[in-house]
Short mmCIF file of C-alpha atoms in Angstrom, two decimals:
data_model
loop_
_atom_site.label_atom_id
_atom_site.label_comp_id
_atom_site.label_asym_id
_atom_site.label_seq_id
_atom_site.Cartn_x
_atom_site.Cartn_y
_atom_site.Cartn_z
CA UNK F 1 -31.23 -13.18 -45.17
CA UNK F 2 -32.09 -16.02 -42.94
CA UNK F 3 -33.76 -15.35 -39.89
CA UNK F 4 -33.41 -17.59 -36.65
CA UNK F 5 -35.34 -17.71 -33.40
CA UNK F 6 -33.41 -18.84 -30.37
CA UNK F 7 -34.65 -19.47 -26.80
CA UNK F 8 -31.77 -19.19 -24.49
CA UNK F 9 -31.98 -19.90 -20.52
CA UNK F 10 -30.56 -17.69 -17.58
CA UNK F 11 -30.10 -20.73 -15.31
CA UNK F 12 -29.60 -19.61 -12.04
CA UNK F 13 -28.46 -21.54 -8.96
CA UNK F 14 -27.16 -20.02 -5.74
CA UNK F 15 -26.49 -16.57 -7.61
CA UNK F 16 -24.39 -18.13 -10.31
CA UNK F 17 -25.45 -18.70 -13.93
CA UNK F 18 -24.88 -21.64 -16.07
CA UNK F 19 -23.06 -20.84 -19.29
CA UNK F 20 -21.90 -23.27 -22.16
CA UNK F 21 -18.77 -22.97 -24.41
CA UNK F 22 -19.97 -23.91 -27.95
CA UNK F 23 -17.91 -26.62 -29.74
CA UNK F 24 -15.19 -25.74 -32.12
CA UNK F 25 -16.28 -26.05 -36.07
CA UNK F 26 -19.79 -24.66 -35.61
CA UNK F 27 -20.98 -20.86 -35.78
CA UNK F 28 -19.43 -18.85 -33.21
CA UNK F 29 -17.32 -21.90 -31.98
CA UNK F 30 -15.35 -21.70 -28.84
CA UNK F 31 -17.55 -18.61 -27.49
CA UNK F 32 -19.48 -19.06 -24.34
CA UNK F 33 -23.13 -18.57 -24.30
CA UNK F 34 -26.16 -18.73 -22.22
CA UNK F 35 -27.46 -22.64 -23.02
CA UNK F 36 -30.21 -22.89 -25.65
CA UNK F 37 -31.00 -23.35 -29.27
CA UNK F 38 -32.91 -22.65 -32.59
CA UNK F 39 -36.88 -22.94 -32.41
CA UNK F 40 -38.22 -25.53 -34.72
CA UNK F 41 -41.35 -25.00 -36.82
CA UNK F 42 -44.40 -25.50 -34.66
CA UNK F 43 -42.75 -24.92 -31.38
CA UNK F 44 -43.06 -22.51 -28.84
CA UNK F 45 -40.30 -20.86 -27.39
CA UNK F 46 -40.62 -22.29 -24.10
CA UNK F 47 -41.04 -25.74 -25.81
CA UNK F 48 -37.99 -25.01 -27.54
CA UNK F 49 -35.98 -24.07 -24.23
CA UNK F 50 -37.03 -27.34 -22.48
CA UNK F 51 -36.19 -29.33 -25.41
CA UNK F 52 -32.78 -27.97 -25.89
CA UNK F 53 -31.80 -27.84 -22.38
CA UNK F 54 -32.47 -31.45 -22.13
CA UNK F 55 -30.70 -32.49 -25.25
CA UNK F 56 -27.34 -30.08 -24.72
CA UNK F 57 -27.30 -30.27 -20.99
CA UNK F 58 -29.51 -33.19 -19.59
CA UNK F 59 -31.67 -30.76 -17.61
CA UNK F 60 -35.14 -29.92 -16.95
CA UNK F 61 -36.03 -26.47 -15.91
CA UNK F 62 -39.29 -25.15 -14.28
CA UNK F 63 -41.35 -21.92 -15.19
CA UNK F 64 -39.19 -19.80 -17.64
CA UNK F 65 -40.06 -16.35 -17.47
CA UNK F 66 -39.42 -14.06 -20.53
CA UNK F 67 -36.23 -11.73 -19.72
CA UNK F 68 -35.07 -9.96 -22.74
CA UNK F 69 -35.17 -10.33 -26.62
CA UNK F 70 -32.11 -9.25 -28.49
CA UNK F 71 -32.10 -9.17 -32.34
CA UNK F 72 -28.67 -9.47 -33.79
CA UNK F 73 -27.62 -9.26 -37.59
CA UNK F 74 -24.63 -11.54 -38.67
CA UNK F 75 -23.33 -11.21 -42.36
CA UNK F 76 -25.13 -14.50 -43.19
CA UNK F 77 -28.06 -14.35 -40.96
CA UNK F 78 -30.41 -12.40 -38.67
CA UNK F 79 -30.68 -14.08 -34.83
CA UNK F 80 -33.55 -13.09 -32.62
CA UNK F 81 -32.55 -14.53 -29.16
CA UNK F 82 -35.36 -14.87 -26.27
CA UNK F 83 -33.64 -15.00 -23.19
CA UNK F 84 -35.90 -16.63 -20.05
CA UNK F 85 -34.86 -16.86 -16.51
CA UNK F 86 -35.45 -20.35 -15.09
CA UNK F 87 -34.07 -22.66 -12.21
CA UNK F 88 -33.35 -26.46 -12.82
CA UNK F 89 -36.07 -28.61 -11.50
CA UNK F 90 -34.53 -32.00 -12.52
CA UNK F 91 -31.22 -33.58 -14.12
CA UNK F 92 -27.56 -32.94 -13.49
CA UNK F 93 -25.87 -30.28 -15.86
CA UNK F 94 -23.42 -31.86 -18.09
CA UNK F 95 -22.02 -31.01 -21.36
CA UNK F 96 -23.63 -33.23 -23.91
CA UNK F 97 -23.80 -30.98 -27.12
CA UNK F 98 -21.08 -28.29 -25.94
CA UNK F 99 -17.69 -28.30 -25.13
CA UNK F 100 -17.65 -27.15 -21.61
CA UNK F 101 -20.09 -25.94 -19.19
CA UNK F 102 -19.59 -23.73 -15.83
CA UNK F 103 -21.31 -21.93 -13.03
CA UNK F 104 -20.46 -18.13 -12.87
CA UNK F 105 -21.57 -15.19 -10.90
CA UNK F 106 -22.76 -12.11 -12.88
CA UNK F 107 -19.47 -10.12 -12.32
CA UNK F 108 -17.42 -13.12 -13.70
CA UNK F 109 -19.15 -13.05 -17.00
CA UNK F 110 -16.83 -10.19 -18.16
CA UNK F 111 -14.13 -12.89 -18.18
CA UNK F 112 -15.38 -15.21 -20.80
CA UNK F 113 -15.69 -14.46 -24.51
CA UNK F 114 -19.39 -14.15 -25.54
CA UNK F 115 -20.97 -13.53 -28.85
CA UNK F 116 -22.11 -9.90 -29.38
CA UNK F 117 -25.62 -10.60 -29.01
CA UNK F 118 -25.40 -11.65 -25.64
CA UNK F 119 -23.81 -8.41 -24.15
CA UNK F 120 -27.01 -6.42 -23.46
CA UNK F 121 -28.15 -9.26 -21.35
CA UNK F 122 -24.89 -9.66 -19.55
CA UNK F 123 -25.01 -6.22 -18.96
CA UNK F 124 -28.46 -6.26 -17.53
CA UNK F 125 -27.60 -9.23 -15.18
CA UNK F 126 -24.83 -7.44 -13.76
CA UNK F 127 -26.65 -4.10 -13.24
CA UNK F 128 -29.48 -6.09 -11.49
CA UNK F 129 -26.55 -7.64 -9.27
CA UNK F 130 -25.12 -4.27 -8.31
CA UNK F 131 -28.65 -3.21 -7.45
CA UNK F 132 -29.38 -5.98 -5.16
CA UNK F 133 -25.90 -5.87 -3.43
#
């Protein structure tokens, strides 16, 4: 079974997180996700995150901080998602390689359809927000 490593950004601005809707016709098409993508050979997770966010959303981020790693088995592959907290340092977010983007508060995440692998991270973000509020 294929094993894929993914770097995903939990990009926060004024308490809201940037989420992206996957294009139709791709694996998990039509679902929302935290933006990022597959790590290429010889690339660190941080390098992957920077490259993917620039390619998909036209943004630069600063100082990604590891948050959580989630391993999920789909019927055709195993995906290991490495989530990083980060902030934008340049560019203007636009959907270059996704169907749509939105800035949402953690409590709003439940209103969007995310892949099963993202659920532990969504839960953790919502819990952290409840503790802060």
